[in-house]
Every structure is written in structure tokens, then in C-alpha cells.
mmCIF file of C-alpha atoms in Angstrom:
data_model
loop_
_atom_site.group_PDB
_atom_site.id
_atom_site.type_symbol
_atom_site.label_atom_id
_atom_site.label_comp_id
_atom_site.label_asym_id
_atom_site.label_seq_id
_atom_site.Cartn_x
_atom_site.Cartn_y
_atom_site.Cartn_z
ATOM 1 C CA MET D 547 0.008 -0.114 -0.196
ATOM 2 C CA LEU D 548 1.471 3.598 -0.679
ATOM 3 C CA PHE D 549 1.106 6.081 1.599
ATOM 4 C CA THR D 550 0.476 10.043 1.294
ATOM 5 C CA ILE D 551 1.497 11.802 4.612
ATOM 6 C CA VAL D 552 -0.414 14.899 4.914
ATOM 7 C CA PRO D 553 0.735 17.370 8.257
ATOM 8 C CA GLY D 554 -1.357 19.980 9.814
ATOM 9 C CA SER D 555 0.455 23.142 10.315
ATOM 10 C CA GLY D 556 3.905 23.637 10.308
ATOM 11 C CA GLY D 557 4.708 20.234 8.767
ATOM 12 C CA SER D 558 5.098 17.850 11.492
ATOM 13 C CA GLY D 559 7.943 17.970 13.188
ATOM 14 C CA PRO D 560 11.043 15.068 14.030
ATOM 15 C CA ASP D 561 9.026 13.654 17.278
ATOM 16 C CA HIS D 562 5.674 14.088 15.648
ATOM 17 C CA TRP D 563 4.096 10.279 15.154
ATOM 18 C CA GLN D 564 3.619 10.840 11.176
ATOM 19 C CA THR D 565 7.204 12.007 10.600
ATOM 20 C CA LEU D 566 7.856 8.990 12.621
ATOM 21 C CA TRP D 567 5.762 6.944 10.609
ATOM 22 C CA GLU D 568 6.698 8.108 7.217
ATOM 23 C CA ALA D 569 10.447 6.682 7.892
ATOM 24 C CA GLU D 570 8.533 2.910 8.576
ATOM 25 C CA LEU D 571 5.988 3.297 5.971
ATOM 26 C CA PRO D 572 7.179 0.993 2.953
ATOM 27 C CA VAL D 573 6.382 3.397 0.278
ATOM 28 C CA ALA D 574 5.263 7.055 1.794
ATOM 29 C CA VAL D 575 5.696 10.592 0.570
ATOM 30 C CA ARG D 576 4.938 13.576 2.617
ATOM 31 C CA ILE D 577 3.005 16.804 1.223
ATOM 32 C CA ALA D 578 5.978 19.516 0.859
ATOM 33 C CA PRO D 579 3.874 23.053 0.384
ATOM 34 C CA PRO D 580 5.788 26.254 0.527
ATOM 35 C CA SER D 581 3.192 27.555 2.813
ATOM 36 C CA TRP D 582 3.582 25.152 5.837
ATOM 37 C CA ASP D 583 2.197 28.091 8.056
ATOM 38 C CA ASP D 584 0.318 30.358 5.813
ATOM 39 C CA HIS D 585 -2.499 27.660 5.802
ATOM 40 C CA ASP D 586 -2.590 28.525 1.387
ATOM 41 C CA PRO D 587 -5.560 25.184 0.596
ATOM 42 C CA ALA D 588 -4.127 25.919 -3.322
ATOM 43 C CA ASP D 589 -0.907 25.574 -2.211
ATOM 44 C CA TRP D 590 -1.465 22.613 -0.227
ATOM 45 C CA SER D 591 -3.760 20.860 -2.945
ATOM 46 C CA ARG D 592 -1.150 21.549 -5.244
ATOM 47 C CA SER D 593 1.629 19.515 -3.025
ATOM 48 C CA LEU D 594 -0.990 16.567 -2.789
ATOM 49 C CA ASP D 595 -0.911 16.629 -6.517
ATOM 50 C CA VAL D 596 2.454 16.469 -6.582
ATOM 51 C CA ALA D 597 2.560 13.780 -3.933
ATOM 52 C CA ALA D 598 -0.102 11.363 -6.105
ATOM 53 C CA ASP D 599 1.959 11.561 -9.181
ATOM 54 C CA ALA D 600 5.169 10.536 -7.367
ATOM 55 C CA HIS D 601 2.891 7.714 -6.745
ATOM 56 C CA GLY D 602 2.215 6.955 -10.472
ATOM 57 C CA SER D 603 -1.053 5.276 -11.203
ATOM 58 C CA GLU D 604 -1.200 3.510 -7.709
ATOM 59 C CA ARG D 605 -4.131 4.927 -5.479
ATOM 60 C CA ALA D 606 -2.644 5.772 -2.265
ATOM 61 C CA VAL D 607 -3.570 6.160 1.407
ATOM 62 C CA LEU D 608 -3.347 10.146 3.079
ATOM 63 C CA VAL D 609 -2.756 10.243 6.430
ATOM 64 C CA ALA D 610 -3.708 13.728 7.323
ATOM 65 C CA HIS D 611 -3.483 15.689 10.801
ATOM 66 C CA SER D 612 -5.013 19.116 12.084
ATOM 67 C CA PHE D 613 -5.793 21.433 9.169
ATOM 68 C CA GLY D 614 -4.350 18.824 7.003
ATOM 69 C CA CYS D 615 -7.017 16.955 7.350
ATOM 70 C CA LEU D 616 -9.337 19.499 6.004
ATOM 71 C CA VAL D 617 -7.057 19.306 2.809
ATOM 72 C CA ALA D 618 -7.433 15.967 2.508
ATOM 73 C CA VAL D 619 -10.671 15.583 2.311
ATOM 74 C CA ASP D 620 -10.991 19.297 -0.195
ATOM 75 C CA TRP D 621 -8.807 17.674 -2.574
ATOM 76 C CA ALA D 622 -9.671 13.603 -2.427
ATOM 77 C CA VAL D 623 -13.829 14.912 -3.116
ATOM 78 C CA ARG D 624 -11.833 15.841 -6.633
ATOM 79 C CA ASN D 625 -9.772 12.816 -6.634
ATOM 80 C CA SER D 626 -11.493 10.314 -5.509
ATOM 81 C CA SER D 627 -9.524 8.069 -8.350
ATOM 82 C CA ARG D 628 -6.005 8.146 -6.985
ATOM 83 C CA VAL D 629 -7.097 8.123 -3.279
ATOM 84 C CA ALA D 630 -7.571 4.497 -1.394
ATOM 85 C CA GLY D 631 -8.473 5.541 1.525
ATOM 86 C CA LEU D 632 -9.027 8.716 4.337
ATOM 87 C CA PHE D 633 -6.879 8.063 7.560
ATOM 88 C CA LEU D 634 -8.015 11.647 9.518
ATOM 89 C CA VAL D 635 -6.443 12.587 12.665
ATOM 90 C CA ALA D 636 -7.801 15.603 14.764
ATOM 91 C CA PRO D 637 -9.499 17.286 12.178
ATOM 92 C CA PRO D 638 -10.231 21.422 13.379
ATOM 93 C CA ASP D 639 -13.321 23.197 13.709
ATOM 94 C CA ARG D 640 -13.398 25.887 11.051
ATOM 95 C CA ARG D 641 -15.817 27.620 13.741
ATOM 96 C CA GLY D 642 -13.692 27.266 16.453
ATOM 97 C CA ILE D 643 -10.076 28.652 17.715
ATOM 98 C CA ALA D 644 -8.406 27.780 14.183
ATOM 99 C CA ARG D 645 -11.272 29.471 12.016
ATOM 100 C CA ASP D 646 -8.269 31.987 10.940
ATOM 101 C CA MET D 647 -6.182 29.299 9.369
ATOM 102 C CA ILE D 648 -8.969 27.759 7.880
ATOM 103 C CA ALA D 649 -9.803 30.502 5.183
ATOM 104 C CA GLY D 650 -10.755 29.110 1.698
ATOM 105 C CA LEU D 651 -11.898 25.419 3.382
ATOM 106 C CA ASP D 652 -15.647 26.468 4.550
ATOM 107 C CA HIS D 653 -16.823 24.370 2.088
ATOM 108 C CA THR D 654 -15.714 21.171 3.867
ATOM 109 C CA ASP D 655 -18.590 20.291 6.096
ATOM 110 C CA ASP D 656 -20.371 19.920 3.130
ATOM 111 C CA ILE D 657 -18.044 17.090 1.084
ATOM 112 C CA ARG D 658 -19.483 13.647 1.155
ATOM 113 C CA LEU D 659 -16.941 11.102 0.459
ATOM 114 C CA ASP D 660 -16.796 8.184 -2.313
ATOM 115 C CA VAL D 661 -13.447 6.805 -0.823
ATOM 116 C CA PRO D 662 -13.268 4.554 2.341
ATOM 117 C CA ALA D 663 -12.515 6.779 5.705
ATOM 118 C CA GLU D 664 -11.768 7.316 9.040
ATOM 119 C CA VAL D 665 -11.717 10.510 11.583
ATOM 120 C CA LEU D 666 -10.062 9.379 15.105
ATOM 121 C CA ILE D 667 -10.915 12.279 17.552
ATOM 122 C CA SER D 668 -9.946 13.136 21.120
ATOM 123 C CA THR D 669 -11.928 14.279 23.590
ATOM 124 C CA ASP D 670 -10.020 16.875 24.879
ATOM 125 C CA ASP D 671 -8.828 18.331 21.340
ATOM 126 C CA PRO D 672 -8.364 22.119 21.855
ATOM 127 C CA TYR D 673 -9.315 22.796 18.072
ATOM 128 C CA CYS D 674 -12.335 20.416 18.081
ATOM 129 C CA SER D 675 -14.916 19.095 20.148
ATOM 130 C CA SER D 676 -15.855 15.377 20.135
ATOM 131 C CA GLU D 677 -19.267 16.415 19.088
ATOM 132 C CA ARG D 678 -18.300 18.495 16.498
ATOM 133 C CA ALA D 679 -15.795 16.281 15.288
ATOM 134 C CA LEU D 680 -18.546 13.253 15.043
ATOM 135 C CA LYS D 681 -20.633 15.617 12.941
ATOM 136 C CA LEU D 682 -18.158 16.235 10.546
ATOM 137 C CA ALA D 683 -17.720 12.661 10.555
ATOM 138 C CA ARG D 684 -21.188 11.368 9.682
ATOM 139 C CA ALA D 685 -21.074 14.056 7.091
ATOM 140 C CA TRP D 686 -17.731 12.892 5.527
ATOM 141 C CA ARG D 687 -19.213 9.579 5.454
ATOM 142 C CA ALA D 688 -16.199 8.469 7.405
ATOM 143 C CA VAL D 689 -15.839 6.243 10.453
ATOM 144 C CA PRO D 690 -15.538 8.232 13.451
ATOM 145 C CA ARG D 691 -13.504 6.471 16.029
ATOM 146 C CA VAL D 692 -13.103 7.825 19.364
ATOM 147 C CA LEU D 693 -10.052 7.930 21.457
ATOM 148 C CA GLY D 694 -10.341 9.238 24.539
ATOM 149 C CA ALA D 695 -8.194 12.435 25.737
ATOM 150 C CA LEU D 696 -5.381 12.772 23.676
ATOM 151 C CA GLY D 697 -4.960 16.330 23.137
ATOM 152 C CA HIS D 698 -4.876 17.193 19.577
ATOM 153 C CA ILE D 699 -3.239 14.012 18.922
ATOM 154 C CA ASN D 700 0.304 15.650 18.050
ATOM 155 C CA ALA D 701 4.078 16.251 19.530
ATOM 156 C CA SER D 702 2.555 17.689 22.771
ATOM 157 C CA SER D 703 0.280 14.724 23.274
ATOM 158 C CA GLY D 704 3.583 12.850 24.104
ATOM 159 C CA LEU D 705 2.414 9.781 21.677
ATOM 160 C CA GLY D 706 5.850 9.433 20.535
ATOM 161 C CA ALA D 707 5.727 6.916 17.888
ATOM 162 C CA TRP D 708 2.212 6.165 18.719
ATOM 163 C CA PRO D 709 1.825 2.694 18.159
ATOM 164 C CA ASP D 710 -1.723 2.681 18.855
ATOM 165 C CA GLY D 711 -2.104 4.796 16.400
ATOM 166 C CA ARG D 712 0.011 2.774 14.113
ATOM 167 C CA GLN D 713 -1.856 -0.306 14.746
ATOM 168 C CA MET D 714 -5.275 1.507 13.767
ATOM 169 C CA LEU D 715 -3.951 2.852 10.786
ATOM 170 C CA ASP D 716 -3.074 -0.754 10.067
ATOM 171 C CA GLU D 717 -6.439 -1.956 10.364
ATOM 172 C CA PHE D 718 -7.871 0.740 8.198
ATOM 173 C CA VAL D 719 -5.656 -0.106 5.684
ATOM 174 C CA ILE D 720 -7.102 -3.786 5.822
ATOM 175 C CA THR D 721 -10.506 -2.813 6.376
ATOM 176 C CA ALA D 722 -10.388 -0.288 3.529
ATOM 177 C CA ALA D 723 -9.195 -2.527 0.755
ATOM 178 C CA GLY D 724 -12.080 -5.045 1.189
ATOM 179 C CA ARG D 725 -14.727 -1.617 0.852
ATOM 180 C CA PRO D 726 -17.082 -0.933 -1.793
ATOM 181 C CA ALA D 727 -16.084 2.461 -2.997
ATOM 182 C CA VAL D 728 -18.954 4.369 -2.330
ATOM 183 C CA ARG D 729 -20.122 3.941 1.887
ATOM 184 C CA PRO D 730 -23.503 4.812 2.553
ATOM 185 C CA SER D 731 -23.446 4.584 5.966
ATOM 186 C CA PHE D 732 -21.075 4.707 8.898
ATOM 187 C CA ARG D 733 -20.739 3.255 12.003
ATOM 188 C CA THR D 734 -20.055 4.942 16.016
ATOM 189 C CA SER D 735 -18.183 4.523 18.577
ATOM 190 C CA PRO D 736 -19.435 5.384 22.260
ATOM 191 C CA PRO D 737 -17.447 8.361 23.739
ATOM 192 C CA GLN D 738 -15.061 7.109 26.415
ATOM 193 C CA SER D 739 -15.857 10.531 28.285
ATOM 194 C CA ALA D 740 -17.385 13.456 28.384
ATOM 195 C CA SER D 741 -15.687 16.877 27.193
#
């Protein structure tokens, strides 16, 4: 399976699980937009085009975090033939404290994905409540997975290589390979704690 790493703001540093996973995944390409901190969706989308071109005609699983989730969802709906699945970790709420950095992606609430997708949710994410993240998963026709209190599921969460997350990715890849292209329904996991 091929993977495209779609980090959030700043590009996920050396201690971030995305960076650590990238080093061990068999074939992984990381997007490299010049506007890591400017959050230009068009620039990030072009970087996804470049990453997809690097994979040739093969479809890839997009492994996205934070702002990268919104960019990945926006890109995938227009390029579904190039996407094997979306593994979306801690998407931000465009109406919350991250709203200033999400200009140009207001329409992502209305996107309906036709590729397998999973949304990993923290119950104490400062950038998105678990209730809002569940609504996004439902809108995207993605399978939500509520993990408990992990903050923004980033390097500050102290996860290191996050082996539990890596196992979830491996499970997603296996499950996604057997799913039909269009998924009209979703299942939900009950929240482990209220936020």
C-alpha cells in the first residue's frame, strides 16, 4: 500500500507520529507546500497533486492530521480515483479557535466522500470538540473512532511513535481494501468520556 503524509500546520516536526511513521511505512510521500504556516489551501492542494504524481497510477492512503485533514478531504473529493482511503486524525473545527487559519475551506462541512475514510477523535482536543468531530465524520461518510483524552493528537500529546495509532492505520488499510468505493453509511464508537 502507498501512503501520502498530509501534516498539519508547520509540517509535523521530528517528534510527531507522522514523521516517525513516514520513516517506517513501506512507500510514503510527504506533501511539501511552501506555505506550511500560511495555510493556503490551493498551495497545499498542489502539493497533494505532486505527491500523487510521485505514486504514479497507484492509489494511496492519505494519512492526515489537523489542517491537513481538511485539505485532504477537499482534495480527495476531486481526485477520488487517486485515493485508496483517508485516515484523518484530529480535524480542526473551522468555526472554533482555528477559524482564522482555515479560510478557503469553509465548504468542507458539505463534502461527501466516496472513498473509505476514518476520523480519529480526541475527547479533549482544543481545536475541535468530540461532538463537532463526530458531525464532521458523519458529513464525510467516514467511520469515527473516539479515542479518549489525547489533546490534539500531536507531538505535544507525548505519543511518540504512537503504536496504537499505527495499529489503527494498519487495521484501516486492511478494512479499506475490502470496502466498496461508495460507502452510504457509517458506524460510530461511543465516546469514552465527555468533553
